[in-house]
């Protein structure tokens, strides 16, 4: 038989066949008794199952030179012992003393269960045949004589074919464990290859508990909460808790007071986002041992940082023991009698197997999970993934139907929140909900927080587009949503959203050719800073997605794989412009946490247009934030809340306000944070600026143009080697301008080919402060298209310049005397070499070019005829 182990009842028949190549004799044994022998390579027989316990069937084959054998055993299963569950036992592994455990498996409707594992060499035994409770819901067994402190890997074998680990086990054994390095998880036992299949779990008596050092930690109030979401795999190369612990100073400097770990419960495979959770009580070994995770939480608390776990209670996949225990293989879905999972998902957002949160079995499991991490790991709360899916009410309707107000879902979430708060009243309960706003109001009133996805609007604002109010991020304010509590965690990007800076760089506004948001990293980073100024200053909790503070700009779909590994770019910090963004984030985070005005309920925001404002009012201080999200310079009325002296937080400059309504000019992407009380100016790497960029000089061939600008550096650093370039183009705004090759100095000599062009001087200022910090490129221009040193008029209505010329001739008719003109060009021999006719309007300026590149050197006669006159002029090609 292929089935191993073979579980039978007395009297069952067993058809046995065996083949051994190159044998001349073959023998069949049953419990050491020879049953049959034959010559050749094949033997078969039918045996009758008999005898208690395990019985062995063995075949030996031989020839003149060798002998080989194979065997299998079958177990004669006895009636399942029916016994009440002893008092005090609960689902999972119950440690009674240093050598004894009781195992309890909830499996209503199942017939029988054996425990197999390292303690019985994975062989079925009556000693490990589990008792069943009289109601048929539980199987249980007590195992003694275990070695204190030794790890044992084990499984449940259910109804002879289903192998699962314990759903409540705290450590999992997986065939994929061989790919986890010794550095990440020292001393990890190898998976019992060849002895079993599928996921197994550990038990271990006499475990040494972690000694907590920070037992009195209390997380900050919701108003001050700044969460840092991270995926360990994509945050540090070593992807372990120890290295993450060593990185905590980075978070403390940034000012975040909570770290939200994407799911770290045992998930399928090793490299994953973690939303395919298989065992809820076991930390995944890909990130390191249990005590390293406990040490991470403890150390976070010593730094004043809370730890929030992202938890997945909406669905599971095929490795889940609860999915495997009740599975309809013919339809590839959970079986109808599965206590935890719906046969068919109740909503269209589901992936995997959909959990039924109306089921008492699911409620019990979820409650155990929620209590466990609060007690065993001292975590400070949870972010519920896809909390909108915790319902049985919505059945595969449209997305809008799914979002509608759902009282049953509210009741489920309130019960889970109460479970959490009964253990830790200060714990955070955060929902990825995205349901009807009325429902979110009820949940936030109850004390939960909801995710506030403002990625789309902040990205449009950063890009510089304001089409139909799409850059309006006012929905990131809890007051806009009519919440009574500031329980909206707003974010500009998350693991599920495209990166803010990626969007800005890819789709940014390019209408101002001299300030192209999408093609200039320095400009993109300034746009990210501008958005941050209007993000952290809106009252309410905030969330940062990893490396957003350095302007991470790889796509969510890097290598066309949303869930795949992303580049880990700690080298970003070597770029001073990115380092400045980190410093700005840090300044804003600390400002939010240290100044009570940023928790005020008396605030208003006006962010629908490109010129945006935020006003905050408090007894301690008023704040006015103004910003220009356009790509051109504009002015704004700040509408200060009162007259008097206001202070620019970023520069320390003061402003005397005698009329609250005034006009303040803001450069493109410029913002100001004005406070009515002077605050310490943040110490930031400051990119230098080139202001008042102009071009001076006589506009004639051979004349020298000079670029002029004022170098400004807020930090007062000495000027580095600024970079200069010259361009020319046909449009005043710089569109389609072309670089003048070789012109890299601050001066430029006008050439004949520059006529009828706009000349642009570009300066890129650089700070010299150890690391070179590059500023934003600025332009000055002069107009050679309308401002000329023209020859004096001769009384005729035509001007030709330059003349003589080595290249083109620009012909200008000051006032055409007809509605059409004709041009003919003759060489000195009278041959026609060029002609053209063109319609015009009588009395207006008309002009055109003659391409001189095809003309030989010499003298030519240009004849101009209109409806009213004829003019002939001489031109010379040099």
Coordinates of N, CA, C and O in Angstrom, one line a residue, residues 599-749:
X599 N -2.5 69.8 18.6 CA -3.6 69.0 19.0 C -4.9 69.7 19.2 O -5.9 69.2 19.7
X600 N -4.9 71.0 18.8 CA -6.1 71.8 19.0 C -7.3 71.3 18.2 O -7.1 70.6 17.2
X601 N -8.5 71.6 18.7 CA -9.7 71.3 18.0 C -10.2 72.5 17.2 O -11.1 72.4 16.4
X602 N -9.5 73.6 17.4 CA -9.9 74.9 16.7 C -8.9 75.1 15.6 O -7.9 75.8 15.7
X603 N -9.2 74.5 14.5 CA -8.4 74.6 13.3 C -9.2 74.6 12.0 O -10.4 74.1 12.0
X604 N -8.7 75.1 11.0 CA -9.4 75.1 9.7 C -8.3 74.9 8.6 O -7.2 75.3 8.7
X605 N -8.7 74.3 7.5 CA -7.8 74.1 6.4 C -8.5 74.5 5.1 O -9.7 74.3 4.9
X606 N -7.7 75.1 4.2 CA -8.2 75.5 2.9 C -7.2 75.0 1.9 O -6.2 75.6 1.6
X607 N -7.4 73.8 1.4 CA -6.4 73.1 0.5 C -6.9 72.7 -0.8 O -6.4 71.8 -1.4
X608 N -8.0 73.3 -1.3 CA -8.6 72.9 -2.5 C -7.8 73.4 -3.7 O -7.8 72.7 -4.8
X609 N -7.2 74.5 -3.6 CA -6.5 75.1 -4.8 C -5.0 74.9 -4.6 O -4.5 74.4 -3.7
X610 N -4.2 75.5 -5.6 CA -2.8 75.4 -5.5 C -2.2 76.2 -4.4 O -1.1 75.9 -3.8
X611 N -2.8 77.3 -4.0 CA -2.4 78.1 -2.9 C -3.1 77.6 -1.6 O -4.4 77.8 -1.5
X612 N -2.5 77.0 -0.7 CA -3.1 76.3 0.4 C -2.8 76.9 1.7 O -1.7 77.4 1.9
X613 N -3.7 76.8 2.7 CA -3.5 77.3 4.0 C -4.0 76.4 5.1 O -5.0 75.7 4.8
X614 N -3.4 76.5 6.2 CA -3.9 75.8 7.4 C -3.8 76.8 8.6 O -2.8 77.5 8.7
X615 N -4.9 76.9 9.4 CA -4.9 77.8 10.5 C -5.2 77.0 11.8 O -6.2 76.2 11.8
X616 N -4.3 77.2 12.8 CA -4.6 76.5 14.1 C -4.6 77.6 15.2 O -3.7 78.5 15.2
X617 N -5.5 77.5 16.1 CA -5.7 78.4 17.1 C -5.7 77.7 18.5 O -6.4 76.7 18.7
X618 N -4.9 78.3 19.4 CA -4.9 77.7 20.8 C -4.5 78.8 21.8 O -3.9 79.8 21.4
X619 N -4.7 78.5 23.0 CA -4.4 79.5 24.0 C -2.9 79.8 24.1 O -2.4 80.9 24.3
X620 N -2.1 78.8 23.8 CA -0.6 78.9 23.9 C -0.1 79.6 22.7 O 0.9 80.4 22.8
X621 N -0.6 79.4 21.5 CA 0.0 79.9 20.3 C -1.0 79.7 19.1 O -1.7 78.7 19.1
X622 N -0.9 80.6 18.1 CA -1.6 80.4 16.9 C -0.6 80.0 15.8 O 0.6 80.4 15.9
X623 N -1.0 79.3 14.8 CA -0.1 78.9 13.7 C -0.9 79.1 12.4 O -2.1 78.8 12.2
X624 N -0.2 79.7 11.4 CA -0.7 79.8 10.0 C 0.3 79.2 9.1 O 1.5 79.6 9.1
X625 N -0.1 78.2 8.3 CA 0.8 77.6 7.3 C 0.3 78.0 5.9 O -0.9 77.9 5.6
X626 N 1.2 78.5 5.1 CA 0.8 78.8 3.7 C 1.8 78.1 2.8 O 2.9 77.9 3.1
X627 N 1.3 77.8 1.6 CA 2.1 77.1 0.7 C 1.7 77.2 -0.7 O 0.5 77.3 -1.0
X628 N 2.7 77.3 -1.6 CA 2.4 77.4 -3.1 C 2.7 76.1 -3.7 O 3.8 75.7 -3.9
X629 N 1.6 75.4 -4.1 CA 1.8 74.1 -4.7 C 1.8 74.2 -6.3 O 1.8 73.2 -7.0
X630 N 1.8 75.4 -6.7 CA 2.0 75.7 -8.2 C 3.4 75.5 -8.6 O 4.3 75.4 -7.8
X631 N 3.6 75.5 -9.9 CA 5.0 75.5 -10.4 C 5.4 76.9 -10.9 O 6.4 77.0 -11.7
X632 N 4.7 77.9 -10.6 CA 5.0 79.3 -10.9 C 4.9 80.1 -9.6 O 4.2 79.7 -8.7
X633 N 5.5 81.2 -9.6 CA 5.4 82.1 -8.4 C 4.0 82.7 -8.3 O 3.4 83.0 -9.3
X634 N 3.5 82.7 -7.1 CA 2.2 83.3 -6.9 C 2.1 84.0 -5.5 O 3.0 83.9 -4.7
X635 N 1.1 84.8 -5.3 CA 0.9 85.4 -4.0 C -0.3 84.9 -3.3 O -1.2 84.3 -4.0
X636 N -0.4 85.0 -2.0 CA -1.4 84.5 -1.2 C -1.8 85.4 -0.1 O -0.9 86.1 0.4
X637 N -3.1 85.4 0.3 CA -3.5 86.1 1.5 C -3.5 85.1 2.6 O -4.3 84.2 2.7
X638 N -2.6 85.3 3.6 CA -2.5 84.3 4.7 C -3.6 84.3 5.7 O -3.8 83.4 6.4
X639 N -4.4 85.4 5.7 CA -5.5 85.6 6.6 C -5.1 85.2 8.0 O -5.7 84.3 8.6
X640 N -4.1 85.9 8.5 CA -3.7 85.6 9.9 C -4.8 85.7 10.9 O -5.8 86.5 10.7
X641 N -4.7 85.0 12.0 CA -5.8 85.0 13.0 C -5.8 86.2 13.8 O -6.8 86.6 14.5
X642 N -4.6 87.0 13.8 CA -4.5 88.2 14.6 C -3.4 89.0 14.1 O -2.5 88.5 13.4
X643 N -3.3 90.3 14.5 CA -2.2 91.1 14.2 C -1.1 90.9 15.2 O -1.3 90.3 16.2
X644 N 0.0 91.6 14.9 CA 1.2 91.4 15.8 C 2.4 90.8 15.0 O 2.4 90.8 13.8
X645 N 3.3 90.3 15.8 CA 4.5 89.7 15.2 C 4.3 88.2 15.1 O 3.9 87.5 16.0
X646 N 4.6 87.8 13.9 CA 4.6 86.3 13.5 C 6.0 85.9 13.2 O 6.8 86.7 12.6
X647 N 6.3 84.6 13.4 CA 7.7 84.1 13.2 C 7.6 82.9 12.2 O 6.8 82.0 12.4
X648 N 8.5 83.0 11.3 CA 8.7 81.9 10.3 C 9.5 80.8 11.0 O 10.7 81.0 11.2
X649 N 8.8 79.7 11.3 CA 9.5 78.6 12.0 C 10.7 78.1 11.3 O 11.7 77.8 11.9
X650 N 10.7 78.0 10.0 CA 11.8 77.4 9.2 C 13.0 78.3 9.2 O 14.2 77.8 9.2
X651 N 12.8 79.6 9.1 CA 14.0 80.5 9.0 C 14.3 81.3 10.2 O 15.4 81.9 10.4
X652 N 13.3 81.5 11.1 CA 13.4 82.4 12.3 C 13.1 83.8 12.0 O 13.2 84.6 12.9
X653 N 12.8 84.2 10.7 CA 12.5 85.5 10.4 C 11.2 86.0 11.0 O 10.3 85.1 11.3
X654 N 11.0 87.2 11.3 CA 9.8 87.8 11.9 C 9.0 88.6 10.8 O 9.6 89.1 9.9
X655 N 7.7 88.7 11.1 CA 6.9 89.5 10.2 C 5.9 90.2 11.0 O 5.2 89.7 11.9
X656 N 5.9 91.6 10.8 CA 4.9 92.4 11.6 C 3.6 92.5 10.8 O 3.6 92.9 9.6
X657 N 2.5 92.1 11.4 CA 1.2 92.0 10.7 C 0.3 93.1 11.3 O -0.1 93.0 12.5
X658 N 0.0 94.1 10.5 CA -0.9 95.2 11.0 C -2.3 95.0 10.4 O -3.2 95.5 10.9
X659 N -2.4 94.2 9.4 CA -3.6 93.9 8.8 C -3.6 92.4 8.5 O -2.7 91.9 7.8
X660 N -4.6 91.6 9.0 CA -4.5 90.1 8.9 C -4.6 89.7 7.4 O -4.2 88.6 7.1
X661 N -5.2 90.6 6.6 CA -5.3 90.3 5.2 C -4.2 91.1 4.5 O -4.1 92.3 4.5
X662 N -3.3 90.4 3.8 CA -2.2 91.0 3.1 C -1.8 90.1 2.0 O -2.4 89.0 1.8
X663 N -0.8 90.5 1.2 CA -0.4 89.6 0.1 C 1.1 89.2 0.4 O 1.9 90.1 0.6
X664 N 1.3 88.0 0.3 CA 2.7 87.4 0.5 C 3.0 86.7 -0.8 O 2.3 85.8 -1.2
X665 N 4.2 87.0 -1.4 CA 4.6 86.3 -2.5 C 5.3 85.0 -2.1 O 6.1 85.0 -1.2
X666 N 5.0 83.9 -2.8 CA 5.6 82.6 -2.5 C 6.2 82.1 -3.8 O 5.5 82.0 -4.8
X667 N 7.4 81.7 -3.8 CA 8.0 81.1 -5.0 C 7.4 79.8 -5.2 O 6.7 79.2 -4.3
X668 N 7.7 79.2 -6.3 CA 7.2 77.9 -6.6 C 7.6 76.9 -5.5 O 8.8 76.9 -5.2
X669 N 6.7 76.1 -5.0 CA 7.0 75.1 -4.0 C 7.4 75.7 -2.6 O 7.7 74.9 -1.7
X670 N 7.3 77.0 -2.5 CA 7.7 77.6 -1.2 C 6.5 77.5 -0.2 O 5.3 77.6 -0.5
X671 N 6.9 77.3 1.1 CA 5.9 77.3 2.1 C 6.4 78.1 3.3 O 7.6 78.3 3.5
X672 N 5.6 78.5 4.2 CA 5.9 79.2 5.4 C 5.1 78.6 6.6 O 3.9 78.4 6.4
X673 N 5.7 78.4 7.7 CA 5.0 78.0 8.9 C 5.1 79.1 9.9 O 6.2 79.3 10.5
X674 N 4.1 80.0 10.0 CA 4.2 81.1 10.9 C 3.6 80.8 12.2 O 2.5 80.2 12.3
X675 N 4.3 81.2 13.3 CA 3.8 81.0 14.7 C 3.7 82.3 15.4 O 4.5 83.2 15.1
X676 N 2.7 82.4 16.2 CA 2.6 83.7 17.0 C 3.5 83.8 18.1 O 3.6 84.9 18.8
X677 N 4.2 82.7 18.5 CA 5.3 82.7 19.5 C 6.5 82.2 18.8 O 6.5 81.2 18.1
X678 N 7.6 82.8 19.1 CA 8.9 82.4 18.5 C 9.3 81.1 19.0 O 9.4 80.9 20.2
X679 N 9.7 80.2 18.1 CA 10.2 78.9 18.5 C 11.6 78.7 18.0 O 12.0 79.4 17.1
X680 N 12.4 77.8 18.6 CA 13.7 77.6 18.1 C 13.7 77.2 16.6 O 12.9 76.3 16.2
X681 N 14.6 77.7 15.8 CA 14.7 77.4 14.4 C 15.3 76.0 14.3 O 16.4 75.7 14.8
X682 N 14.7 75.1 13.5 CA 15.3 73.8 13.3 C 16.6 73.8 12.6 O 16.8 74.7 11.7
X683 N 17.5 73.0 13.1 CA 18.9 72.9 12.5 C 18.8 71.9 11.3 O 18.9 70.7 11.5
X684 N 18.8 72.5 10.1 CA 18.6 71.6 8.9 C 19.7 71.8 7.9 O 20.3 72.9 7.8
X685 N 20.0 70.8 7.2 CA 20.8 71.0 6.0 C 20.0 71.9 5.1 O 18.8 71.6 4.8
X686 N 20.5 73.0 4.6 CA 19.7 73.9 3.8 C 20.3 74.0 2.4 O 21.5 74.3 2.3
X687 N 19.5 73.7 1.5 CA 19.9 73.8 0.1 C 20.0 75.3 -0.3 O 19.2 76.1 0.1
X688 N 21.1 75.7 -0.9 CA 21.3 77.1 -1.2 C 20.3 77.5 -2.4 O 19.8 76.6 -3.1
X689 N 20.1 78.8 -2.5 CA 19.2 79.3 -3.5 C 19.9 80.3 -4.4 O 20.8 81.0 -3.9
X690 N 19.5 80.3 -5.6 CA 19.9 81.4 -6.5 C 18.7 82.3 -6.8 O 17.7 81.8 -7.3
X691 N 18.7 83.5 -6.3 CA 17.6 84.4 -6.4 C 17.9 85.6 -7.3 O 19.1 85.9 -7.5
X692 N 16.9 86.2 -7.8 CA 17.1 87.4 -8.7 C 18.0 87.1 -9.8 O 19.0 87.8 -10.1
X693 N 17.8 86.0 -10.5 CA 18.6 85.6 -11.7 C 18.2 86.5 -12.9 O 17.1 86.6 -13.3
X694 N 19.2 87.2 -13.4 CA 19.0 88.1 -14.6 C 20.1 87.9 -15.6 O 21.2 87.3 -15.3
X695 N 19.9 88.5 -16.8 CA 20.9 88.5 -17.8 C 21.2 89.9 -18.2 O 20.2 90.6 -18.6
X696 N 22.4 90.4 -18.2 CA 22.8 91.8 -18.6 C 23.7 91.8 -19.7 O 24.5 90.8 -19.9
X697 N 23.6 92.8 -20.5 CA 24.6 93.0 -21.6 C 23.9 93.5 -22.9 O 22.6 93.6 -23.0
X698 N 24.7 94.0 -23.8 CA 24.2 94.6 -25.1 C 23.8 93.4 -26.0 O 24.5 92.5 -26.2
X699 N 22.6 93.6 -26.6 CA 22.0 92.5 -27.4 C 22.4 92.7 -28.9 O 21.7 93.2 -29.7
X700 N 23.7 92.4 -29.1 CA 24.2 92.5 -30.5 C 25.2 91.5 -30.7 O 25.8 91.0 -29.8
X701 N 25.4 91.1 -32.0 CA 26.4 90.1 -32.3 C 27.8 90.5 -31.8 O 28.2 91.6 -32.0
X702 N 28.4 89.6 -31.1 CA 29.7 89.8 -30.6 C 29.7 90.4 -29.2 O 30.8 90.5 -28.5
X703 N 28.5 90.9 -28.7 CA 28.5 91.4 -27.4 C 28.4 90.3 -26.3 O 28.0 89.2 -26.6
X704 N 28.9 90.6 -25.1 CA 29.0 89.7 -24.0 C 27.8 89.8 -23.1 O 27.5 90.9 -22.6
X705 N 27.1 88.7 -22.9 CA 26.0 88.7 -21.9 C 26.5 88.1 -20.6 O 27.3 87.2 -20.6
X706 N 26.1 88.6 -19.5 CA 26.5 88.1 -18.2 C 25.3 87.7 -17.3 O 24.3 88.4 -17.2
X707 N 25.5 86.5 -16.8 CA 24.4 86.0 -15.9 C 24.7 86.6 -14.5 O 25.8 86.6 -14.0
X708 N 23.6 87.1 -13.8 CA 23.7 87.6 -12.5 C 22.7 86.9 -11.6 O 21.6 86.6 -12.0
X709 N 23.1 86.7 -10.3 CA 22.2 86.1 -9.4 C 22.7 86.4 -8.0 O 23.9 86.8 -7.8
X710 N 21.8 86.3 -7.0 CA 22.2 86.4 -5.6 C 22.2 85.0 -5.0 O 21.2 84.3 -5.1
X711 N 23.3 84.7 -4.4 CA 23.5 83.4 -3.8 C 23.0 83.5 -2.3 O 23.4 84.3 -1.6
X712 N 22.0 82.6 -2.0 CA 21.5 82.7 -0.7 C 21.5 81.3 0.0 O 21.1 80.3 -0.6
X713 N 22.1 81.2 1.1 CA 22.2 79.9 1.9 C 21.7 80.2 3.3 O 22.3 81.0 4.0
X714 N 20.6 79.6 3.7 CA 20.0 79.8 5.0 C 21.0 79.5 6.1 O 21.0 80.0 7.2
X715 N 21.9 78.5 5.9 CA 22.8 78.0 6.9 C 24.1 78.9 6.9 O 24.9 78.8 7.8
X716 N 24.2 79.8 5.9 CA 25.4 80.7 5.9 C 26.6 80.0 5.5 O 27.7 80.5 5.7
X717 N 26.5 78.8 4.8 CA 27.7 78.1 4.4 C 28.4 78.9 3.2 O 27.7 79.6 2.5
X718 N 29.7 78.8 3.1 CA 30.3 79.4 1.9 C 29.8 78.8 0.6 O 29.5 77.6 0.6
X719 N 29.9 79.6 -0.4 CA 29.4 79.1 -1.7 C 30.3 78.1 -2.3 O 31.6 78.2 -2.2
X720 N 29.7 77.0 -2.8 CA 30.5 76.0 -3.6 C 30.7 76.5 -5.0 O 30.4 77.6 -5.4
X721 N 31.1 75.6 -5.8 CA 31.2 75.9 -7.3 C 29.9 75.7 -8.0 O 29.5 74.6 -8.4
X722 N 29.2 76.9 -8.1 CA 27.9 76.8 -8.7 C 28.1 76.4 -10.2 O 29.1 76.7 -10.8
X723 N 27.0 75.8 -10.8 CA 27.1 75.4 -12.1 C 26.3 76.3 -13.0 O 25.2 76.7 -12.7
X724 N 26.9 76.6 -14.2 CA 26.2 77.5 -15.1 C 26.0 76.8 -16.5 O 26.9 76.1 -16.9
X725 N 24.9 77.2 -17.1 CA 24.7 76.8 -18.5 C 23.9 77.8 -19.2 O 23.2 78.6 -18.6
X726 N 24.0 77.9 -20.5 CA 23.3 78.8 -21.3 C 22.4 78.0 -22.3 O 22.9 77.0 -22.9
X727 N 21.2 78.5 -22.6 CA 20.3 77.9 -23.5 C 19.7 78.9 -24.4 O 19.7 80.1 -24.1
X728 N 19.2 78.5 -25.5 CA 18.4 79.4 -26.4 C 17.2 78.7 -26.9 O 17.1 77.4 -26.9
X729 N 16.1 79.4 -27.1 CA 14.9 78.8 -27.5 C 13.9 79.8 -28.2 O 14.2 81.0 -28.1
X730 N 12.9 79.4 -28.7 CA 11.9 80.2 -29.4 C 10.8 80.7 -28.6 O 10.0 81.5 -29.0
X731 N 10.7 80.2 -27.3 CA 9.6 80.5 -26.5 C 10.0 81.1 -25.2 O 11.0 80.7 -24.6
X732 N 9.3 82.1 -24.8 CA 9.7 82.9 -23.6 C 9.7 82.0 -22.3 O 10.4 82.3 -21.4
X733 N 8.8 81.0 -22.3 CA 8.7 80.2 -21.0 C 9.8 79.1 -21.0 O 9.8 78.3 -20.0
X734 N 10.6 79.0 -22.0 CA 11.7 78.0 -21.9 C 11.3 76.7 -22.6 O 12.2 75.8 -22.6
X735 N 10.1 76.5 -23.1 CA 9.7 75.3 -23.7 C 10.6 75.0 -24.9 O 11.0 75.9 -25.7
X736 N 11.1 73.7 -25.0 CA 11.9 73.3 -26.1 C 13.2 74.0 -26.2 O 13.8 74.1 -27.3
X737 N 13.7 74.6 -25.1 CA 15.0 75.3 -25.2 C 16.1 74.3 -25.4 O 16.0 73.1 -25.0
X738 N 17.2 74.8 -26.1 CA 18.3 73.9 -26.4 C 19.5 74.4 -25.8 O 19.8 75.6 -25.7
X739 N 20.3 73.5 -25.3 CA 21.6 73.9 -24.6 C 22.6 74.4 -25.7 O 22.7 73.9 -26.7
X740 N 23.2 75.5 -25.3 CA 24.3 76.1 -26.1 C 25.6 75.3 -25.7 O 26.1 75.6 -24.6
X741 N 26.0 74.5 -26.6 CA 27.2 73.6 -26.3 C 28.4 74.5 -26.0 O 28.7 75.5 -26.7
X742 N 29.1 74.1 -25.0 CA 30.4 74.8 -24.7 C 30.2 76.0 -23.8 O 31.2 76.6 -23.3
X743 N 29.0 76.5 -23.6 CA 28.7 77.7 -22.8 C 28.5 77.3 -21.4 O 27.3 77.0 -21.0
X744 N 29.5 77.3 -20.6 CA 29.4 76.8 -19.2 C 29.9 77.8 -18.2 O 30.1 77.5 -17.0
X745 N 30.2 79.0 -18.7 CA 30.7 80.0 -17.8 C 29.6 81.0 -17.5 O 28.5 80.9 -17.9
X746 N 29.9 82.0 -16.7 CA 28.9 82.9 -16.3 C 28.6 84.0 -17.3 O 27.7 84.7 -17.3
X747 N 29.5 84.0 -18.4 CA 29.3 84.9 -19.5 C 29.1 84.2 -20.8 O 29.4 83.0 -20.9
X748 N 28.5 84.9 -21.8 CA 28.3 84.3 -23.1 C 28.3 85.3 -24.1 O 27.7 86.4 -24.0
X749 N 28.9 85.1 -25.3 CA 29.0 86.0 -26.4 C 28.0 85.7 -27.4 O 27.9 84.6 -27.9

